[in-house]
XYZ file of C-alpha atoms in Angstrom:
637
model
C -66.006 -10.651 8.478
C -63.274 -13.232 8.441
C -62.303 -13.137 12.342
C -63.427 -16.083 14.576
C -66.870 -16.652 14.062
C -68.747 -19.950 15.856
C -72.731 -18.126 14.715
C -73.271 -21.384 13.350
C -76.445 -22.566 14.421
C -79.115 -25.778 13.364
C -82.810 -24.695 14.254
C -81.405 -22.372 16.691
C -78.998 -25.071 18.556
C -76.049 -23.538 19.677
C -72.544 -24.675 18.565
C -71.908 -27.497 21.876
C -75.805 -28.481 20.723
C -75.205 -30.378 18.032
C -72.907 -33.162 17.045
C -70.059 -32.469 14.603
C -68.164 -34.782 12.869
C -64.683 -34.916 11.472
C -64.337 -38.027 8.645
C -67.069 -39.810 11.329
C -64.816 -38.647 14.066
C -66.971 -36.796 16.550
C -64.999 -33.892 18.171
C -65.503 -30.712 19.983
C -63.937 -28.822 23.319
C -64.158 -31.112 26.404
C -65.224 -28.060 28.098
C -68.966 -27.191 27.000
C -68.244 -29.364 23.602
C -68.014 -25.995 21.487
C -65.887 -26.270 18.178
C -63.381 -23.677 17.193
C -63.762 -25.031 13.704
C -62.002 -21.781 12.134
C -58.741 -22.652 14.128
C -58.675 -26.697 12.925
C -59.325 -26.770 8.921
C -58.870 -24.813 5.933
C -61.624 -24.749 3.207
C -59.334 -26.527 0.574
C -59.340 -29.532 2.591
C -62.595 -29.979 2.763
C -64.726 -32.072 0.386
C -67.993 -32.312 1.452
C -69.672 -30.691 4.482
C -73.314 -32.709 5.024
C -76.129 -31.321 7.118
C -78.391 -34.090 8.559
C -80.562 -31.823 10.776
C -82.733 -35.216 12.226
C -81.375 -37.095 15.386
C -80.053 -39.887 13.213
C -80.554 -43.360 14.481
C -78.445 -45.799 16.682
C -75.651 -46.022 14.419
C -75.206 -41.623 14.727
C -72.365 -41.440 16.804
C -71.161 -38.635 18.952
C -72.430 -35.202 20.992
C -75.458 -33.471 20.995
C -76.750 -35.776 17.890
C -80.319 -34.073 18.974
C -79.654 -31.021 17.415
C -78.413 -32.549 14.517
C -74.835 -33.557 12.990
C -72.620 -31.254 10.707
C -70.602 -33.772 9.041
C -66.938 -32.611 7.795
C -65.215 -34.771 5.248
C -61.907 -34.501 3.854
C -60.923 -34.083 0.262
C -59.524 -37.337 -1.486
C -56.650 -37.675 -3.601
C -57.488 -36.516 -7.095
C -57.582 -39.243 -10.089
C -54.939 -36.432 -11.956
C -51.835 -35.725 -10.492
C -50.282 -32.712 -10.576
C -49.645 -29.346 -8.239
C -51.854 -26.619 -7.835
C -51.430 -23.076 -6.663
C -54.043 -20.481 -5.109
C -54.401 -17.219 -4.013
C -57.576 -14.977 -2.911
C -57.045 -11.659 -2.552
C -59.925 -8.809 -1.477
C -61.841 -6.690 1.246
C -60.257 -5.208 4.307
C -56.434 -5.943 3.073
C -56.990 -10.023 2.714
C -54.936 -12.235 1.631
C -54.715 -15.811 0.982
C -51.865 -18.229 -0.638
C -51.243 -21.847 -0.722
C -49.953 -24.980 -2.747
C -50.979 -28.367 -2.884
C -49.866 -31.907 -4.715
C -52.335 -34.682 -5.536
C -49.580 -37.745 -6.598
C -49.995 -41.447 -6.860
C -46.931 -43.454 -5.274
C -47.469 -47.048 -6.178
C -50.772 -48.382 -4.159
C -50.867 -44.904 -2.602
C -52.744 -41.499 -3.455
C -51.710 -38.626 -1.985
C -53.311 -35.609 -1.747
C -51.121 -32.727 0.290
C -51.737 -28.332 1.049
C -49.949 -26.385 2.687
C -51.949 -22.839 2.854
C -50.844 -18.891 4.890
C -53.563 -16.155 5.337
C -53.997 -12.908 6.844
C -56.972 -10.251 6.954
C -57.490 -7.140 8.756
C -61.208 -8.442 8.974
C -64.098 -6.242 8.690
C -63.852 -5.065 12.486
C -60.901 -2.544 13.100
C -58.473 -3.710 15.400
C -59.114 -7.317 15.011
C -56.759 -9.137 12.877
C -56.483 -12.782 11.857
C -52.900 -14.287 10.602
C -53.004 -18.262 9.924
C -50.893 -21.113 8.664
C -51.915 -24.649 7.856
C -50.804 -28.059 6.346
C -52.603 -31.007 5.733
C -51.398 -34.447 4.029
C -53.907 -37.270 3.528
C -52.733 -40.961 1.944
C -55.183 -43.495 0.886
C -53.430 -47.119 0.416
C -54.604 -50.264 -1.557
C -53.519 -52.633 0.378
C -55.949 -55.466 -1.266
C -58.785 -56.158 -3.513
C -61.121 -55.337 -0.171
C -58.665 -53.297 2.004
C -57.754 -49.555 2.178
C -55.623 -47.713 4.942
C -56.117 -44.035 5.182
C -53.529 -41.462 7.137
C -54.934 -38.142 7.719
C -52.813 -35.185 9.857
C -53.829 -31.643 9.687
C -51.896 -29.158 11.515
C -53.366 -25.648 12.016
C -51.912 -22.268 13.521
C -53.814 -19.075 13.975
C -53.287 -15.522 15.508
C -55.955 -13.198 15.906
C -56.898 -9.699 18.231
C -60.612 -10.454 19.272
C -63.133 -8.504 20.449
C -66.235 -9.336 22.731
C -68.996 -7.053 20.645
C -69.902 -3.133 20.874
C -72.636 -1.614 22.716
C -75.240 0.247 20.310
C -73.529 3.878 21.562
C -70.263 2.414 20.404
C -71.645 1.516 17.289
C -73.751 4.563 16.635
C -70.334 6.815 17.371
C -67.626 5.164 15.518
C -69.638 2.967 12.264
C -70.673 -0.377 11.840
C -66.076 -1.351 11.708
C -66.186 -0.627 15.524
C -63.509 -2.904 16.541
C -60.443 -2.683 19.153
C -58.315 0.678 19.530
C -54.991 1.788 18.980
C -54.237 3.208 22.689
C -52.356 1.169 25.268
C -54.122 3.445 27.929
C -57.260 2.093 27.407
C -58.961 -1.465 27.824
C -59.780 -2.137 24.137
C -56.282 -1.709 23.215
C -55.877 -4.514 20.517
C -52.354 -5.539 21.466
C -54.275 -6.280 25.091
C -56.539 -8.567 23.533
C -55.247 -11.231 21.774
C -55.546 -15.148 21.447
C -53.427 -18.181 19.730
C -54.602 -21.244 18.522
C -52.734 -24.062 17.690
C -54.819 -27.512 16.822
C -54.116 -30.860 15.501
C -55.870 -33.677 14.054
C -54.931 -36.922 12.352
C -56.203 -40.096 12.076
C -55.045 -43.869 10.720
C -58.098 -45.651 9.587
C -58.610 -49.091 8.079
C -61.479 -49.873 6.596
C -61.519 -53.931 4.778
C -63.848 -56.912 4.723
C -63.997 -59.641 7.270
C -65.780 -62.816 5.920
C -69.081 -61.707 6.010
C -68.689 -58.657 8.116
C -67.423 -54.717 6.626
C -65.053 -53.486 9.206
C -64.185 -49.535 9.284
C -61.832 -48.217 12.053
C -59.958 -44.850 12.844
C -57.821 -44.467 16.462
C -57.267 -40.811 16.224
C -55.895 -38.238 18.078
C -57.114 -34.267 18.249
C -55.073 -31.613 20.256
C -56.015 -27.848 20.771
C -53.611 -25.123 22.426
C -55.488 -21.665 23.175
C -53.761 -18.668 24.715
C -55.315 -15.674 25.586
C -54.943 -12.187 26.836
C -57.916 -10.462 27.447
C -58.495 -6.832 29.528
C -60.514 -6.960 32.037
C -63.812 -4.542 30.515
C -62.543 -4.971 26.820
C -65.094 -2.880 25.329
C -64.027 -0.057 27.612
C -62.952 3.413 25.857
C -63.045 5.260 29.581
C -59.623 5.700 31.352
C -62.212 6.022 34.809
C -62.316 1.735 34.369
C -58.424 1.521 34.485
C -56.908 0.584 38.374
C -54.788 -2.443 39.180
C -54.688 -3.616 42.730
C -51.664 -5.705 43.864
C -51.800 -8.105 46.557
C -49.580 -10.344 48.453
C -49.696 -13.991 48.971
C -51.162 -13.790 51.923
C -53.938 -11.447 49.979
C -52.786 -8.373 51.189
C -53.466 -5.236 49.266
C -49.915 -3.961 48.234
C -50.313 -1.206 46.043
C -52.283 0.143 43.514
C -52.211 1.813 39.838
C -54.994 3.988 39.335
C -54.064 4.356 35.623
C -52.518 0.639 34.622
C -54.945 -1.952 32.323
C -56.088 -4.565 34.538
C -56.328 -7.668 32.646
C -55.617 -11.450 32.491
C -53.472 -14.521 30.301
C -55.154 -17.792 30.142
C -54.125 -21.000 28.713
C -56.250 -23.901 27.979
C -55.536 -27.023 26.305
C -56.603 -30.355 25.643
C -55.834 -33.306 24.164
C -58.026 -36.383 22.885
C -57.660 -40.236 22.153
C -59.971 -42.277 20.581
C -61.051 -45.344 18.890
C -64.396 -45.825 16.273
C -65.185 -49.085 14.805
C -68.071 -49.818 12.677
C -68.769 -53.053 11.791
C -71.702 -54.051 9.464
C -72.886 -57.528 7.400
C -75.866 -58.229 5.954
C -78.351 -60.509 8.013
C -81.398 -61.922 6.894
C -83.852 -59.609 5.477
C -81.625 -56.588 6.507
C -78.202 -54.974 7.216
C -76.929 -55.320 10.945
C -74.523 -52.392 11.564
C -72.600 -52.078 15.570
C -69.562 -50.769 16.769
C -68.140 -48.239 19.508
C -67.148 -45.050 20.085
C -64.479 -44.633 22.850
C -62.281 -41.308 23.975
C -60.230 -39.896 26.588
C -59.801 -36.300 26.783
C -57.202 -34.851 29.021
C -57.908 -31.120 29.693
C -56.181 -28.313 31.825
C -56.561 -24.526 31.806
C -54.974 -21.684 34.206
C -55.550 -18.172 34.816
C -53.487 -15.605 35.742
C -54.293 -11.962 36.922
C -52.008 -9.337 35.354
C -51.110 -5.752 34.980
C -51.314 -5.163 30.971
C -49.524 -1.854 30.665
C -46.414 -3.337 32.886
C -46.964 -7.190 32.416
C -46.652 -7.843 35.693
C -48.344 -10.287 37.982
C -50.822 -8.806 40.244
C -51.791 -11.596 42.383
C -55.698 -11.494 43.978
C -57.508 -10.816 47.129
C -57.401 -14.717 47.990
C -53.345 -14.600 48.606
C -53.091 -17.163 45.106
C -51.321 -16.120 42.169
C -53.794 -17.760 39.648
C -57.735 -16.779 39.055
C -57.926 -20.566 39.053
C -55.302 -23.710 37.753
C -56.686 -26.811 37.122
C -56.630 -30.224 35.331
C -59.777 -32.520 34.105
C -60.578 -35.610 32.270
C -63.766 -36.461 29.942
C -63.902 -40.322 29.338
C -66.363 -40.993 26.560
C -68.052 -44.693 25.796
C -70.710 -45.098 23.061
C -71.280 -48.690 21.702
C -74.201 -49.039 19.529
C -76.452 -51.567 17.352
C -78.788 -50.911 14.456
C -80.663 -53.056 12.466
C -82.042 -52.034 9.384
C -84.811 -54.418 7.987
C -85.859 -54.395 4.555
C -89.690 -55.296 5.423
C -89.884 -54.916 1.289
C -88.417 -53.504 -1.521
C -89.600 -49.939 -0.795
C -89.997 -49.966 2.787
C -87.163 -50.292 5.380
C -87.607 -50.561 9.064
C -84.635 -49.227 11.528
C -84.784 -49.765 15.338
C -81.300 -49.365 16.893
C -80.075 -48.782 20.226
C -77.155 -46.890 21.288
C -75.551 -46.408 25.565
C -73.498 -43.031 26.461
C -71.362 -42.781 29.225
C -69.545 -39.654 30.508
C -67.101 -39.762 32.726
C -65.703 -36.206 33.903
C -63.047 -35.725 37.043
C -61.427 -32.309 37.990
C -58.112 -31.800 39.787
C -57.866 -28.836 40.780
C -54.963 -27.143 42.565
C -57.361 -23.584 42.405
C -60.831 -24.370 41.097
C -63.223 -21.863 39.537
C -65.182 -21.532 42.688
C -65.727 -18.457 44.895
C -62.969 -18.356 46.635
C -60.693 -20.396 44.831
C -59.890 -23.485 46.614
C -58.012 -27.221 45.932
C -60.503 -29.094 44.708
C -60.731 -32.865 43.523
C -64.444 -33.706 42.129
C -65.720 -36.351 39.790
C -69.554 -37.270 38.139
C -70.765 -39.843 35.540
C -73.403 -39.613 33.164
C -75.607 -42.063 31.492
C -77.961 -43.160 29.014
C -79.455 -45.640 26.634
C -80.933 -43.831 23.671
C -83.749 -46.158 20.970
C -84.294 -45.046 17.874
C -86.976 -46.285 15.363
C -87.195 -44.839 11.930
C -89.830 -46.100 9.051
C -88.307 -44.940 5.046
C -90.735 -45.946 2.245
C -89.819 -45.319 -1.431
C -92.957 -44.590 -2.877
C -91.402 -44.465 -6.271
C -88.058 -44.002 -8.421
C -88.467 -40.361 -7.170
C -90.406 -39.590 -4.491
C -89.601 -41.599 -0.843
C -90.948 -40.698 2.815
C -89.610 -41.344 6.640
C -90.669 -40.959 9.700
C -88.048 -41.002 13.028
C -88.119 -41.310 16.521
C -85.223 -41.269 18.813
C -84.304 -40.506 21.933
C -81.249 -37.683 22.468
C -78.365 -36.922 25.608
C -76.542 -34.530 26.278
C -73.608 -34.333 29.805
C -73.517 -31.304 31.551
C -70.519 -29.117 30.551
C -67.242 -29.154 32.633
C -68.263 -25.808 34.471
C -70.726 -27.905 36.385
C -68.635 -29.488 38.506
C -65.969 -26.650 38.827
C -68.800 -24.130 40.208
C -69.879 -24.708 43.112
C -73.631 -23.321 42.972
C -74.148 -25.636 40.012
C -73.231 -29.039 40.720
C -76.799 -30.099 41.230
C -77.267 -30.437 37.202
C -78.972 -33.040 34.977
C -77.665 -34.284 31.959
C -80.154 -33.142 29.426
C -82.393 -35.812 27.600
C -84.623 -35.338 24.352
C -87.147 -36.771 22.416
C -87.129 -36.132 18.802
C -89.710 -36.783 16.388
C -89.209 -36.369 12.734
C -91.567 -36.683 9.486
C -90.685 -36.004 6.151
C -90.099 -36.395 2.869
C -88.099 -36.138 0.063
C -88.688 -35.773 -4.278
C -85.660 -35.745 -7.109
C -86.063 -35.714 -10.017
C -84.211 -34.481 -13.361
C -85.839 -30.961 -13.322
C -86.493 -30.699 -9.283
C -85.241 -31.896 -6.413
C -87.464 -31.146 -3.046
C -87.715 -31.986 0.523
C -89.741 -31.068 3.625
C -90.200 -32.032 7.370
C -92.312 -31.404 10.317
C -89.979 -32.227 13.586
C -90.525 -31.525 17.473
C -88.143 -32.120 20.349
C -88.992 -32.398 23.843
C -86.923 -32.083 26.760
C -87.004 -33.002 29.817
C -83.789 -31.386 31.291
C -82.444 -28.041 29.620
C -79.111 -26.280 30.691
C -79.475 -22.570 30.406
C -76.856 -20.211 30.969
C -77.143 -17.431 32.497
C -75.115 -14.106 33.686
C -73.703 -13.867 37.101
C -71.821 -10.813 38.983
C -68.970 -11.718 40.844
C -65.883 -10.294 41.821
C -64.139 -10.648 38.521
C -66.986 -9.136 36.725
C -69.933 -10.633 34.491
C -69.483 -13.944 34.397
C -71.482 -16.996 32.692
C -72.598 -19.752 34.723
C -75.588 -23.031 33.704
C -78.816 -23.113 35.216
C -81.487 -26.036 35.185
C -84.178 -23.888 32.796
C -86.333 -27.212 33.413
C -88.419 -28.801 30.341
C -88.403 -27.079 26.570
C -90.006 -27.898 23.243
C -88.405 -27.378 19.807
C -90.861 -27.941 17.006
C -90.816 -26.578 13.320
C -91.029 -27.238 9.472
C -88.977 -26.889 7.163
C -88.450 -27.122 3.260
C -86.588 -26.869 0.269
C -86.170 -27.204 -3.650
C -84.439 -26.424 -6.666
C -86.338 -26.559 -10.211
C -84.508 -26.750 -13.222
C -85.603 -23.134 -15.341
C -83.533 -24.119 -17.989
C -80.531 -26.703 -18.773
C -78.182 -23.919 -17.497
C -80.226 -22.015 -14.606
C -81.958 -22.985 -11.465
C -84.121 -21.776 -9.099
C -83.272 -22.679 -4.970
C -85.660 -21.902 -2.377
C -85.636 -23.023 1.487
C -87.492 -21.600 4.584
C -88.173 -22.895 8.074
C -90.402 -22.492 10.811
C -88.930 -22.883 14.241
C -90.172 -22.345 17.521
C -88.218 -23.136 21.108
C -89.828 -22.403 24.197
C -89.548 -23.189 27.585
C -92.409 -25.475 29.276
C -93.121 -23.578 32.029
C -93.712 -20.262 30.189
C -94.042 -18.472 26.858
C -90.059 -17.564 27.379
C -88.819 -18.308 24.141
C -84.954 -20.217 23.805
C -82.543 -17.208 23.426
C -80.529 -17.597 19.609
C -83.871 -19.220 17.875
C -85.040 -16.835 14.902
C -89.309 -17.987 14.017
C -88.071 -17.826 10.448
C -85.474 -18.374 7.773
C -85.179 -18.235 4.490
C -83.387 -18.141 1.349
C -83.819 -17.444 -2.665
C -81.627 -17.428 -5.534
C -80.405 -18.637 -8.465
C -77.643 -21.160 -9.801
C -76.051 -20.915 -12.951
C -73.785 -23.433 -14.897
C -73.457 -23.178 -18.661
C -71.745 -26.744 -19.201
C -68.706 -25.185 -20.668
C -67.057 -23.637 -17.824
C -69.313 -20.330 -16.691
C -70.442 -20.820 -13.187
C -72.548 -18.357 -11.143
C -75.292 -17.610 -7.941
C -77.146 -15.349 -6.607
C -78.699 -15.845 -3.064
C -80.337 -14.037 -0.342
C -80.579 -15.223 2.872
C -83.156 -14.358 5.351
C -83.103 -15.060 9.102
C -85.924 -13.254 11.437
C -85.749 -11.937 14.639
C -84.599 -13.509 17.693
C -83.696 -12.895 21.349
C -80.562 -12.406 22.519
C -81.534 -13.473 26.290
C -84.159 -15.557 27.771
C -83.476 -15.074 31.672
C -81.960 -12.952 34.353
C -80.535 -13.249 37.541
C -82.392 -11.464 40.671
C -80.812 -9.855 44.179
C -81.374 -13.114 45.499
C -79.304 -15.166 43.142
C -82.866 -17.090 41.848
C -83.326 -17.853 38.039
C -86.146 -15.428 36.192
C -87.475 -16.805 32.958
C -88.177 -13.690 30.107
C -87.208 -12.925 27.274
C -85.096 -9.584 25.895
C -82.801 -7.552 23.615
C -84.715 -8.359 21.199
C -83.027 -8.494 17.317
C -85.017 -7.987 14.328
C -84.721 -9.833 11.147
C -82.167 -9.319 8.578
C -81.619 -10.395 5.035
C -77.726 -10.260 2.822
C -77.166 -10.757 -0.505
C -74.758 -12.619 -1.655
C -73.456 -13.540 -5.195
C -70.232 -15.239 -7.144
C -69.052 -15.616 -10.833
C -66.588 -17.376 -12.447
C -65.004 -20.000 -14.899
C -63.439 -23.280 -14.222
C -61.586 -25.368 -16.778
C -59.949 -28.936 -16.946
C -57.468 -28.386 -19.034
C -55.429 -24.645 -20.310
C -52.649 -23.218 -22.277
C -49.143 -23.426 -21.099
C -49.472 -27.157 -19.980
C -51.918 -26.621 -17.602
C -54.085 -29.686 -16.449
C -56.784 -26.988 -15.185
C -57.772 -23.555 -13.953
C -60.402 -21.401 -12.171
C -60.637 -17.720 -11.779
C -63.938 -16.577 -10.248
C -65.232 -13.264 -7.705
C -67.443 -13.535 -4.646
C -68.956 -10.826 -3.302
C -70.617 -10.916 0.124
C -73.887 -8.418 1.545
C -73.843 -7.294 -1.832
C -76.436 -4.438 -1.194
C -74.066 -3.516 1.808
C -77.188 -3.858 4.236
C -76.223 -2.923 8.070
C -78.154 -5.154 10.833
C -77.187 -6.676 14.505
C -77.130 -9.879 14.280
C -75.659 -11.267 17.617
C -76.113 -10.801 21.560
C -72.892 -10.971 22.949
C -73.837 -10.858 26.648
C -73.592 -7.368 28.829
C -70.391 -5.474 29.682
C -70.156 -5.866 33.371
C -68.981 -2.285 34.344
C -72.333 -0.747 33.500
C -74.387 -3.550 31.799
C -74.637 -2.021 28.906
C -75.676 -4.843 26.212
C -72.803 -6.060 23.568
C -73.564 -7.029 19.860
C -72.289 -8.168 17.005
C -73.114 -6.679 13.455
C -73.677 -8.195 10.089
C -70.223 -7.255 8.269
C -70.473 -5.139 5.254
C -69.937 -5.545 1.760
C -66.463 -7.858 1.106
C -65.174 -8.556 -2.808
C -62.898 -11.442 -3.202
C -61.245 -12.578 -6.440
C -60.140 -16.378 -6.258
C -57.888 -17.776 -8.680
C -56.404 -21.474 -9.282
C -53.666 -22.891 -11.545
C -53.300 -26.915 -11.809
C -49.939 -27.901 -13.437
């Protein structure tokens, strides 16, 4: 529904469980490595977005590369110069404007956009306002050298919500958002957040002697500031009370009707280097490099009064919930050799080390009670990979992969106390598949399974401050599926896509099954392109039913695997028409006008587990959002 939405998932990994890339730049929150991708890059700077849902092999840089590796790559200049304008307007008051210049400057192409948005989103209460620029330069500087400059700059506002409970949703519709009164918790001016994110990036990329040389020093900043209520899904006045306290953590008051709530601020900023090297050797390509980073992280709490916006202190005599500073050093060189046993068949082993490096400084940690804390831990490990790809034929090739996968413990490990006791988690992945194309189809398939030997669970905890999240060792799990997918040719202008998977993620010792991993999806539809402009689809996607939790927490603090709040299946159609051209009247060196519409058939389904309200542990979900009509349209001049 347009607000901040991280649902993306790969097999039922979790965003933070596989790797994504930016231009080959792995990224992601040094916290728990999750991506607020919605608050870095706007669709019209994107090119490409490639899905490699294997583990990759020694030369797959970055996080998580188990669960697979979302690869984000940024638009080039375009071969015609010239300045475009867009708009999108639609569904629940949105909005959309922006310009942007493709220009050549001697050896350099430029390609600049500079885009402003705003929605009222499908969920009342819960608006999204955002501003971005983006300028990318690629320069000639030689028959076999190019230097690119990337630097994307993004802004966002947005009121955000933490789900509904089914009463909530069954009282006041499927738009159940935030509320317009300041005497309640789900006030939307009470909850709030900012983002503000940068990203940019020199690489070189030239030849020498006998070695390919491709390198990018980058940095990546990302500013988040929050104010959040205390119950935020609370409509009851009876949950309202702030307590004051003094710095020695004496109670000094209290406000039986004032919003209790808190402001956070966490930021972080990266530096990094990643070379590739590669020349051809012998039968075969030899490809090595390294990926290094430093990421410099510090967030802070503070307890507050919402209705007054004062400072309430807490029981501890600090100011802060908690204030700290932390560092993530990243290292991962790697080498990959990719033998060309014969013309069809190609052989890849390939090694690649990771090293984590994570210290706190703390002046208040996240422990109970907060405290000064100064911690540090290292993670390590060195991760083979083998894969066998045979071309059969001009059409038809097959592969078979085996690597071994790592992923550090999240931040929160070493800032709780009860969990500092935590494995890194380690895979092995085992893929086999194959792949067709042809003029009239194009089809592929794969049978995968993923063992591991260490897997972090989170899990809910009370505590003073309510419901909070905390990682648990859930001990061994096994992933294992199949998945496929085609698209025949029905006639020069329309085609016929089809995909569905089989997925399965359960932990060893039981019949617990992961929380977030649907048995099935699915999808059907049609493509349309009559040559001379017309462009169309139709698609519905189907995803089955899931869990939305896989363990609880008894009365005496111990771990219980099982599985609950169950969601069913749920299917949305989706289509879009429209018409493109290269050329126009009035000068024009192109134009596009063209509708989406989203859920089509307006279905209604939950579709998300958002964890349990901790004043009466009522469940929280999220819903699919209804039907949303968007008109797009593009002038090139």
């Amino acid at each position: 529904g347009l607000g901040k939405n991280e649902g993306i998932s790969i097999r039922g990994f979790q965003d933070g469980q596989f790797n994504i890339t930016f231009d080959g730049i792995p990224f992601g929150d040094a916290s728990d490595l999750h991506h607020t991708t919605s608050a870095y890059f706007n669709n019209h700077v994107l090119g490409q977005a490639e899905i490699d849902r294997g583990p990759g092999g020694g030369a797959t840089i970055g996080n998580a590369t188990f669960g697979g590796t979302l690869a984000l790559r940024t638009r080039n200049p375009s071969a015609v110069d010239g300045v475009t304008v867009y708009a999108t307007g639609g569904s629940w008051d949105t909005w959309s404007t922006g310009v942007s210049a493709d220009e050549h400057i001697g050896n350099t192409r430029v390609f600049a956009d500079l885009s402003k948005e705003a929605s009222d989103t499908y969920l009342k209460g819960t608006d999204d306002r955002r501003e971005h620029a983006f300028v990318k330069t690629v320069t000639e500087l030689g028959e076999a050298t190019t230097l690119t400059f990337v630097s994307s700059y993004n802004q966002e506002h947005q009121n955000t919500l933490q789900g509904a409970t089914r009463a909530q949703i069954e009282q006041h519709g499927w738009r159940y958002g935030l509320g317009n009164d300041p005497t309640l918790q789900n006030y939307t001016g009470y909850n709030s957040a900012a983002y503000y994110s940068s990203f940019s990036y020199l690489g070189l990329s030239t030849r020498l002697g006998d070695w390919e040389l491709d390198n990018k020093v980058y940095y990546n900043s990302f500013d988040h500031t929050a104010a959040k209520s205390s119950i935020p899904t609370s409509e009851s006045a009876a949950d309202n009370g702030v307590t004051f306290y003094s710095s020695t953590g004496k109670k000094l008051s209290k406000s039986a009707t004032d919003v209790p709530g808190k402001l956070s601020d966490n930021d972080f900023h990266a530096f990094g280097d990643v070379l590739r090297l590669a020349r051809d050797l012998g039968p075969g390509q030899l490809q090595t490099g390294v990926w290094v980073e430093r990421n410099l992280d510090e967030r802070e709490q503070l307890p507050v009064d919402m209705t007054t916006g004062a400072a309430s202190g807490t029981k501890y005599g600090y100011l802060y919930n908690y204030q700290l500073h932390d560092r993530t050093d990243t290292l991962q060189p790697y080498v990959q050799y990719d033998w060309k046993l014969s013309d069809t068949l190609t052989l890849s082993p390939g090694v690649r080390y990771s090293r984590v490096e994570r210290e706190l400084d703390a002046q208040l940690n996240k422990s109970t009670p907060p405290a000064p804390s100064y911690t540090s831990a290292s993670y390590d490990a060195t991760l083979p990979s083998l894969s066998l790809h045979d071309a059969f034929n001009e059409h038809w090739s097959g592969y078979v992969q085996a690597a071994r996968g790592f992923l550090a413990p999240p931040i929160d490990v070493i800032e709780l106390n009860g969990a500092r006791g935590l494995q890194p988690e380690l895979t092995s992945n085992y893929q086999l598949g194959t792949s067709y194309a042809a003029r009239g189809l194009t089809f592929g398939a794969d049978v995968y399974y993923i063992d591991f030997s260490n897997y972090i669970s989170q899990t809910l905890v009370a505590t003073d401050s309510g419901t909070e999240s905390a990682y648990v060792n859930g001990g061994g799990a096994v992933y294992r599926g199949a998945e496929a997918e085609a698209t025949y040719a029905l006639t020069p202008t329309l085609s016929l896509y089809a995909n569905a998977s089989y997925n399965e993620a359960t932990y060893k010792h039981s019949s617990t099954q992961v929380a977030g991993t649907p048995h099935v999806t699915g999808a059907l539809g049609l493509l349309y392109n009559s040559g001379t402009g017309y462009f169309g689809s139709l698609m519905e996607k189907v995803v089955g039913a899931q869990y939305g939790v896989d363990n609880t927490t008894d009365a005496s603090g111990a771990t219980v695997f099982g599985n609950d709040q169950r969601l069913g299946g749920y299917a949305s159609l989706d289509a879009a028409l429209g018409y493109r051209s290269t050329h126009g009247p009035y000068g024009l060196k192109g134009y596009s006008i063209s509708m989406d519409v989203n859920n089509l058939l307006d279905r209604h389904a939950l579709i998300g587990y958002a964890g349990a309200r901790s004043s009466d542990n009522q469940p929280l979900y999220f819903g699919l959002a209804g039907r949303g009509v968007f008109l797009d349209l593009s002038l090139k001049f």
